[in-house]
XYZ file of N, CA and C in Angstrom:
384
model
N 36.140 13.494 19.661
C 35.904 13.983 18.309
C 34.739 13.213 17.678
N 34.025 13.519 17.367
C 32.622 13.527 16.611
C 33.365 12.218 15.210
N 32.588 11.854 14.814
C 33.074 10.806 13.323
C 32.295 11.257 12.136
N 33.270 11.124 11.454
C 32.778 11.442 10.343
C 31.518 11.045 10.069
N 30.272 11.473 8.761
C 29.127 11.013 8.273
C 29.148 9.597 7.304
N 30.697 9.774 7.038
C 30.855 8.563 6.677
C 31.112 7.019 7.047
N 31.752 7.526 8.683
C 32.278 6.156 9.406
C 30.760 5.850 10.244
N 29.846 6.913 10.511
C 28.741 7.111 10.803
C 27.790 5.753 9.972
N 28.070 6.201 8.910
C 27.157 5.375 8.036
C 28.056 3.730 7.890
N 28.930 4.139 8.241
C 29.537 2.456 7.760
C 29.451 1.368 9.489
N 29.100 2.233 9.959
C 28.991 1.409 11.583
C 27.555 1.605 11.665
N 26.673 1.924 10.893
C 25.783 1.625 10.940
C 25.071 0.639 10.198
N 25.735 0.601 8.349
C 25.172 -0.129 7.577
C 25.571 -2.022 8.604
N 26.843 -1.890 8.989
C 27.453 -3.206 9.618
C 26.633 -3.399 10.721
N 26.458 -2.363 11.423
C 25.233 -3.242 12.875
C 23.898 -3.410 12.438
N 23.060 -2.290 11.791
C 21.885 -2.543 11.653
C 21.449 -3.338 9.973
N 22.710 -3.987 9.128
C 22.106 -3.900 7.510
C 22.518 -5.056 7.192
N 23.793 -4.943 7.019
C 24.604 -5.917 6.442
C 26.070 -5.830 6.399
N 27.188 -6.263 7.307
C 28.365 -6.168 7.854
C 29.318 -5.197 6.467
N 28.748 -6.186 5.334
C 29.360 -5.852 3.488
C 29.150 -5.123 2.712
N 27.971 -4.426 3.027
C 27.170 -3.728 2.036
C 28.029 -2.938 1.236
N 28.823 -2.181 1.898
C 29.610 -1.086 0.681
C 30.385 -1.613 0.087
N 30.990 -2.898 0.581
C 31.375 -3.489 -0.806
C 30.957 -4.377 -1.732
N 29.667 -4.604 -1.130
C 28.567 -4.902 -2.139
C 28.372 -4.047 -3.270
N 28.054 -2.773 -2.573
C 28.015 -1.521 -3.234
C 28.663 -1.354 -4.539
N 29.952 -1.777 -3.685
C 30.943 -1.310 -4.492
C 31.441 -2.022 -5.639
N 31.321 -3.582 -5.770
C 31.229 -4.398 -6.773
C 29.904 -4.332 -7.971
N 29.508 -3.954 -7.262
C 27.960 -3.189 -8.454
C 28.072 -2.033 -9.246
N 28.464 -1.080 -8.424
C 28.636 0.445 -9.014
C 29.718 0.559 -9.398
N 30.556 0.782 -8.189
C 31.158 1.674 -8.411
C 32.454 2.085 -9.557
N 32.207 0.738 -10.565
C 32.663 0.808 -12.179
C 32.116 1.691 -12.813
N 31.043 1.960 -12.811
C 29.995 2.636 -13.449
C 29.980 3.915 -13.000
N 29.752 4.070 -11.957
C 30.023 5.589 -10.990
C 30.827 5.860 -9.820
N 32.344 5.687 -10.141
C 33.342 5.740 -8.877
C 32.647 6.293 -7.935
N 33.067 5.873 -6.607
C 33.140 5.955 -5.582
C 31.554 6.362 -5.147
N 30.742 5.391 -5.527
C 28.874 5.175 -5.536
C 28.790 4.700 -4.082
N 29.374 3.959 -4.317
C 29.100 2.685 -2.946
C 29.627 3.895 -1.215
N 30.648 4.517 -1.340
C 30.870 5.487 -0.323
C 30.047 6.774 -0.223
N 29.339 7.308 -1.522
C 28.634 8.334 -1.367
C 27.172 8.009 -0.784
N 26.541 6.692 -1.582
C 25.464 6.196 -0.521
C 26.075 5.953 1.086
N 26.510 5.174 1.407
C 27.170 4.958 2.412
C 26.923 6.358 3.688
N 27.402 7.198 2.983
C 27.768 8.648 3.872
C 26.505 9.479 3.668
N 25.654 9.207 3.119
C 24.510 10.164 2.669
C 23.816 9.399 3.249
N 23.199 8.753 2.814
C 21.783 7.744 3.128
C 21.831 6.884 4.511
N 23.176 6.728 5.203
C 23.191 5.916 6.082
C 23.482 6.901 7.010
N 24.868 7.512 6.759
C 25.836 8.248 7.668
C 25.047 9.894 8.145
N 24.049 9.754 6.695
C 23.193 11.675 7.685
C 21.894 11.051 7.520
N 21.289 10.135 7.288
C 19.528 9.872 7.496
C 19.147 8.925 8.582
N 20.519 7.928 7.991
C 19.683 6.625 8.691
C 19.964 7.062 10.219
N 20.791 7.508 10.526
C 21.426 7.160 12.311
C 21.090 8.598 12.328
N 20.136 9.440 12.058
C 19.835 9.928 13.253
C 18.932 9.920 14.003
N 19.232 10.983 15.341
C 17.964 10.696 16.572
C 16.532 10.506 16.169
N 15.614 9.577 16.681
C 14.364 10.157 17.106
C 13.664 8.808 16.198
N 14.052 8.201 15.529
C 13.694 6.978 14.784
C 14.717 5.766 15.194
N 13.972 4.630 15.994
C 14.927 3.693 15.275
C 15.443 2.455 13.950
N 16.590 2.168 14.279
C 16.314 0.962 12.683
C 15.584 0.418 12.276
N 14.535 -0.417 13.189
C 13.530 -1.078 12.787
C 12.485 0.193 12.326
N 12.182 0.809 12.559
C 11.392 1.874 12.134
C 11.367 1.969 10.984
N 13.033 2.974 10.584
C 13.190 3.437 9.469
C 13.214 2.520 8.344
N 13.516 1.332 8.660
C 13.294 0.301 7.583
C 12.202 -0.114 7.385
N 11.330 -0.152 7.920
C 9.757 0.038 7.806
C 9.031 1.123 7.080
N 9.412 2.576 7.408
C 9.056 3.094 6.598
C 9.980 3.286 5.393
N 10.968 2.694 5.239
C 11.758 2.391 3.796
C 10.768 1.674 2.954
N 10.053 0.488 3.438
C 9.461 -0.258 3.128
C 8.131 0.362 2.493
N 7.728 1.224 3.445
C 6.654 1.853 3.202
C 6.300 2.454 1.719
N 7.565 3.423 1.972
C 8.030 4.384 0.312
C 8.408 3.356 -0.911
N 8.903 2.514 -0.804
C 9.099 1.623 -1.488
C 7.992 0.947 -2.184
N 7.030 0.444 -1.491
C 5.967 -0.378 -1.595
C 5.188 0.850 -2.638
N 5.218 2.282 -1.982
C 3.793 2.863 -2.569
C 4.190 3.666 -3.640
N 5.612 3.371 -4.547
C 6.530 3.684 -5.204
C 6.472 2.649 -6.468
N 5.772 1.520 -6.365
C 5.440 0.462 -7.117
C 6.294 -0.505 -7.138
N 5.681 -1.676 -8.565
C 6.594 -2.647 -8.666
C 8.124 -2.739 -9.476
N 8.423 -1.292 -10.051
C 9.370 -0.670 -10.568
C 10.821 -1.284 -9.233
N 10.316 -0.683 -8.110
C 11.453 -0.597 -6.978
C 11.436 -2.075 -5.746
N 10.981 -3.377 -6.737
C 11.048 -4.368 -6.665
C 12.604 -4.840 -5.807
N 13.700 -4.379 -6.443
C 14.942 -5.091 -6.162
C 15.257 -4.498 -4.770
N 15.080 -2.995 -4.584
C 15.254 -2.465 -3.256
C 14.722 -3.023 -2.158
N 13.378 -3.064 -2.699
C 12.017 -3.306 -1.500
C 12.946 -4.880 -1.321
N 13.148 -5.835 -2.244
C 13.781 -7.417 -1.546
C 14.921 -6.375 -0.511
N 15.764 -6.127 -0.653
C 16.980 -5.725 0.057
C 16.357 -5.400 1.077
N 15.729 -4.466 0.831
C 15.366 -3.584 2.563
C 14.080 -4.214 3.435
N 13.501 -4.780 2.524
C 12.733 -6.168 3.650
C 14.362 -7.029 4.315
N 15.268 -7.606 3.516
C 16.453 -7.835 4.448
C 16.863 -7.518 5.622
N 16.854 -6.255 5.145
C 17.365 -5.448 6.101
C 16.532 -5.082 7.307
N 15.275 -4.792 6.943
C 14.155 -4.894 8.105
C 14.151 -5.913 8.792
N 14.076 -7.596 8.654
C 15.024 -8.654 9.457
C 15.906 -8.280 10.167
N 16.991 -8.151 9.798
C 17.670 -7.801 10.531
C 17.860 -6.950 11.438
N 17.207 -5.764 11.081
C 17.016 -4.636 12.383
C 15.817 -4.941 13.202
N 15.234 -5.862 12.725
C 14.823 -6.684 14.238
C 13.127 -6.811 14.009
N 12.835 -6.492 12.948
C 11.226 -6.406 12.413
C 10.554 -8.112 12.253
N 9.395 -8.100 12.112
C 8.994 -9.257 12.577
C 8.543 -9.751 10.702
N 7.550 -10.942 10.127
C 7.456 -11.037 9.285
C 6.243 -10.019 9.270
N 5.369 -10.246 10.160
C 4.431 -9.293 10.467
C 3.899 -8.276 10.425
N 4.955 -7.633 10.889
C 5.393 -6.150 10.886
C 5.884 -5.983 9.355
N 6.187 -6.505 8.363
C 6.307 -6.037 7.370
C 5.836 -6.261 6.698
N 5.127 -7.555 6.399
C 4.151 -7.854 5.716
C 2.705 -6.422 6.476
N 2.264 -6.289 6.991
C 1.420 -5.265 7.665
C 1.614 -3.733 7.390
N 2.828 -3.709 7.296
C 3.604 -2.291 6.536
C 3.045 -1.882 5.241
N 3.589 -3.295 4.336
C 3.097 -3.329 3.264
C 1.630 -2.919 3.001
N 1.399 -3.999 3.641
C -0.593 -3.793 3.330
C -1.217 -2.634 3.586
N -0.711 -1.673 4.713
C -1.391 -0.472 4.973
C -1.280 0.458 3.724
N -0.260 0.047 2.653
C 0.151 1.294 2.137
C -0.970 0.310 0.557
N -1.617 0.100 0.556
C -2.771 -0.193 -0.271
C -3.518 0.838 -0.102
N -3.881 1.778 0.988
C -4.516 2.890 0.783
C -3.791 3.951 0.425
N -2.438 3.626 0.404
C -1.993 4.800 -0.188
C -1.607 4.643 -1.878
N -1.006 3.775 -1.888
C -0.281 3.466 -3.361
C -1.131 2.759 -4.154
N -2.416 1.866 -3.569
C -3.043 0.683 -4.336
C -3.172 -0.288 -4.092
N -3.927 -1.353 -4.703
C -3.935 -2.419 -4.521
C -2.850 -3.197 -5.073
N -2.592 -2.647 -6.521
C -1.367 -3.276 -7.052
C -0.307 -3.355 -6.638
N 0.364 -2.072 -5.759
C 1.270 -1.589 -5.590
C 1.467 -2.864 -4.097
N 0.177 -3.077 -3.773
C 0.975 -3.865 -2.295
C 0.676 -5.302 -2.738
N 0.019 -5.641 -3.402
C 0.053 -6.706 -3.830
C 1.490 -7.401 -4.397
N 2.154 -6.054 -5.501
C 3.261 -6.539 -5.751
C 4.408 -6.521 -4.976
N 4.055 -5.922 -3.431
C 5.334 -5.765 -2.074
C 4.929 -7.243 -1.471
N 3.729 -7.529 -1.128
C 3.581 -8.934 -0.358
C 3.935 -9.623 -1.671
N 4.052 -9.784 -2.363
C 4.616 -10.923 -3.666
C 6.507 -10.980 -2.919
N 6.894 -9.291 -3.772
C 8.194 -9.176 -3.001
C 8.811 -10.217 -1.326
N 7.335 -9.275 -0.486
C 8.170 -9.728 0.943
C 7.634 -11.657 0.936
N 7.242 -12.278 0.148
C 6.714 -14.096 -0.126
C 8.116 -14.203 -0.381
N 8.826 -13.924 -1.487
C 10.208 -14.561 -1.978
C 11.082 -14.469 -1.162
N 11.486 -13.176 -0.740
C 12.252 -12.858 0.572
C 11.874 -13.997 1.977
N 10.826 -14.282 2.121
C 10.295 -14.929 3.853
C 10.923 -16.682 3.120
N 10.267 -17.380 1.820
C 10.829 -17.916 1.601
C 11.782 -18.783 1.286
N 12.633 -17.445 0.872
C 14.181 -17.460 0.069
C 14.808 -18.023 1.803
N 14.388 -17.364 2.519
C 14.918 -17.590 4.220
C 14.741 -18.778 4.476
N 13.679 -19.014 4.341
C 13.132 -20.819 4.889
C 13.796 -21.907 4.607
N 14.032 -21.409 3.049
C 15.107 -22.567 2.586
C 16.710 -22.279 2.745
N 16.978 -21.601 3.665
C 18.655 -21.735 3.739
C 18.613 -22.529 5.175
Protein backbone atom coordinates (compact mmCIF):
# COMPACT_ATOMS: atom_id res chain seq x y z
CA UNK A 1 0.00 0.00 0.00
CA UNK A 2 1.28 3.29 -1.19
CA UNK A 3 1.55 6.01 2.12
CA UNK A 4 -0.10 8.55 2.56
CA UNK A 5 1.18 12.35 1.25
CA UNK A 6 1.36 12.93 4.59
CA UNK A 7 3.59 10.14 6.16
CA UNK A 8 5.36 10.89 2.75
CA UNK A 9 6.20 14.23 3.90
CA UNK A 10 6.97 13.41 7.50
CA UNK A 11 9.73 10.69 6.49
CA UNK A 12 10.95 13.01 4.52
CA UNK A 13 11.04 16.29 6.52
CA UNK A 14 13.00 13.64 9.34
CA UNK A 15 15.64 12.23 6.78
CA UNK A 16 16.32 15.05 4.59
CA UNK A 17 15.34 18.45 7.13
CA UNK A 18 15.03 18.13 10.48
CA UNK A 19 13.89 14.87 12.57
CA UNK A 20 11.19 17.86 14.55
CA UNK A 21 10.13 20.07 12.22
CA UNK A 22 6.34 19.53 12.48
CA UNK A 23 6.50 20.00 15.78
CA UNK A 24 8.39 22.82 15.41
CA UNK A 25 5.73 23.68 13.15
CA UNK A 26 3.49 23.04 15.34
CA UNK A 27 4.57 25.07 18.43
CA UNK A 28 4.63 28.16 16.11
CA UNK A 29 1.38 27.87 14.28
CA UNK A 30 -0.55 25.83 14.85
CA UNK A 31 -2.39 28.16 17.75
CA UNK A 32 -2.90 30.51 15.25
CA UNK A 33 -3.96 28.18 12.39
CA UNK A 34 -4.85 24.56 13.66
CA UNK A 35 -3.43 21.96 12.21
CA UNK A 36 -0.62 24.40 9.98
CA UNK A 37 2.23 22.41 10.89
CA UNK A 38 0.45 18.97 9.19
CA UNK A 39 -0.93 20.80 6.20
CA UNK A 40 2.65 22.11 5.31
CA UNK A 41 3.98 18.87 6.20
CA UNK A 42 1.64 16.96 3.55
CA UNK A 43 1.69 19.63 0.86
CA UNK A 44 5.07 21.04 0.59
CA UNK A 45 7.00 18.01 1.68
CA UNK A 46 4.64 14.98 1.23
CA UNK A 47 3.52 16.11 -2.80
CA UNK A 48 6.65 18.52 -3.86
CA UNK A 49 9.47 17.78 -1.99
CA UNK A 50 9.80 13.78 -2.52
CA UNK A 51 9.03 13.62 -5.76
CA UNK A 52 10.93 11.87 -8.67
CA UNK A 53 13.43 13.52 -10.80
CA UNK A 54 15.05 16.13 -8.25
CA UNK A 55 17.02 15.37 -5.40
CA UNK A 56 17.13 16.99 -1.73
CA UNK A 57 20.11 18.68 -2.17
CA UNK A 58 18.78 20.12 -5.32
CA UNK A 59 15.51 21.13 -4.27
CA UNK A 60 16.89 22.94 -1.40
CA UNK A 61 19.02 24.77 -3.57
CA UNK A 62 16.62 25.85 -5.66
CA UNK A 63 14.48 26.69 -2.45
CA UNK A 64 17.30 28.81 -1.89
CA UNK A 65 17.25 30.11 -5.15
CA UNK A 66 13.40 31.45 -4.95
CA UNK A 67 14.05 32.60 -1.75
CA UNK A 68 17.08 34.66 -2.36
CA UNK A 69 15.42 36.35 -5.61
CA UNK A 70 12.22 36.88 -3.47
CA UNK A 71 14.27 39.39 -1.30
CA UNK A 72 15.24 40.33 2.10
CA UNK A 73 11.51 40.12 3.22
CA UNK A 74 11.98 36.00 3.23
CA UNK A 75 15.07 36.35 5.42
CA UNK A 76 13.80 33.82 8.23
CA UNK A 77 13.03 31.00 5.61
CA UNK A 78 16.11 31.47 3.47
CA UNK A 79 18.17 30.93 7.41
CA UNK A 80 15.99 27.64 7.74
CA UNK A 81 16.40 26.28 4.36
CA UNK A 82 20.13 27.14 4.03
CA UNK A 83 19.77 24.55 7.27
CA UNK A 84 18.30 22.44 5.64
CA UNK A 85 20.46 22.55 2.49
CA UNK A 86 23.35 21.34 5.11
CA UNK A 87 21.84 18.88 5.85
CA UNK A 88 20.70 17.41 2.62
CA UNK A 89 24.16 17.33 1.94
CA UNK A 90 25.01 20.83 0.09
CA UNK A 91 28.32 22.24 0.54
CA UNK A 92 28.94 25.99 1.93
CA UNK A 93 29.77 26.55 -1.61
CA UNK A 94 27.17 25.34 -3.28
CA UNK A 95 25.04 27.70 -1.51
CA UNK A 96 26.74 30.45 -1.07
CA UNK A 97 27.15 30.13 -5.28
CA UNK A 98 23.35 29.52 -5.49
CA UNK A 99 22.90 32.60 -3.94
CA UNK A 100 25.18 34.67 -6.02
CA UNK A 101 23.92 33.43 -9.37
CA UNK A 102 20.56 34.71 -8.57
CA UNK A 103 22.08 38.48 -8.57
CA UNK A 104 21.22 38.29 -12.16
CA UNK A 105 18.08 37.47 -11.49
CA UNK A 106 16.74 39.24 -8.35
CA UNK A 107 19.76 41.88 -7.89
CA UNK A 108 22.40 42.85 -6.29
CA UNK A 109 20.56 43.56 -3.16
CA UNK A 110 18.61 40.70 -3.13
CA UNK A 111 21.90 38.40 -2.95
CA UNK A 112 23.76 40.47 -1.07
CA UNK A 113 21.11 40.22 1.56
CA UNK A 114 21.12 35.96 1.05
CA UNK A 115 25.10 35.86 1.46
CA UNK A 116 24.53 38.19 4.66
CA UNK A 117 21.70 35.45 5.54
CA UNK A 118 23.88 32.29 4.49
CA UNK A 119 27.33 34.43 6.90
CA UNK A 120 25.03 34.03 10.12
CA UNK A 121 23.87 30.61 9.36
CA UNK A 122 27.86 29.24 8.34
CA UNK A 123 28.75 31.09 11.51
CA UNK A 124 25.99 30.40 13.90
CA UNK A 125 27.56 26.60 12.98
CA UNK A 126 31.14 27.39 13.78
CA UNK A 127 30.35 28.34 17.06
CA UNK A 128 28.42 25.31 18.36
Amino acid sequence: MDKSALQKGRDYAAQNLAPNLEEILGERYDGLVPDMSESLIEWAYGRHYCREGLDAKTRQLCTIAALTVLGGHTAPQLKINIEHSLRSGASKKEIAETIWQMAVYGGLPAAINGLNTAKEVFEAQETQ
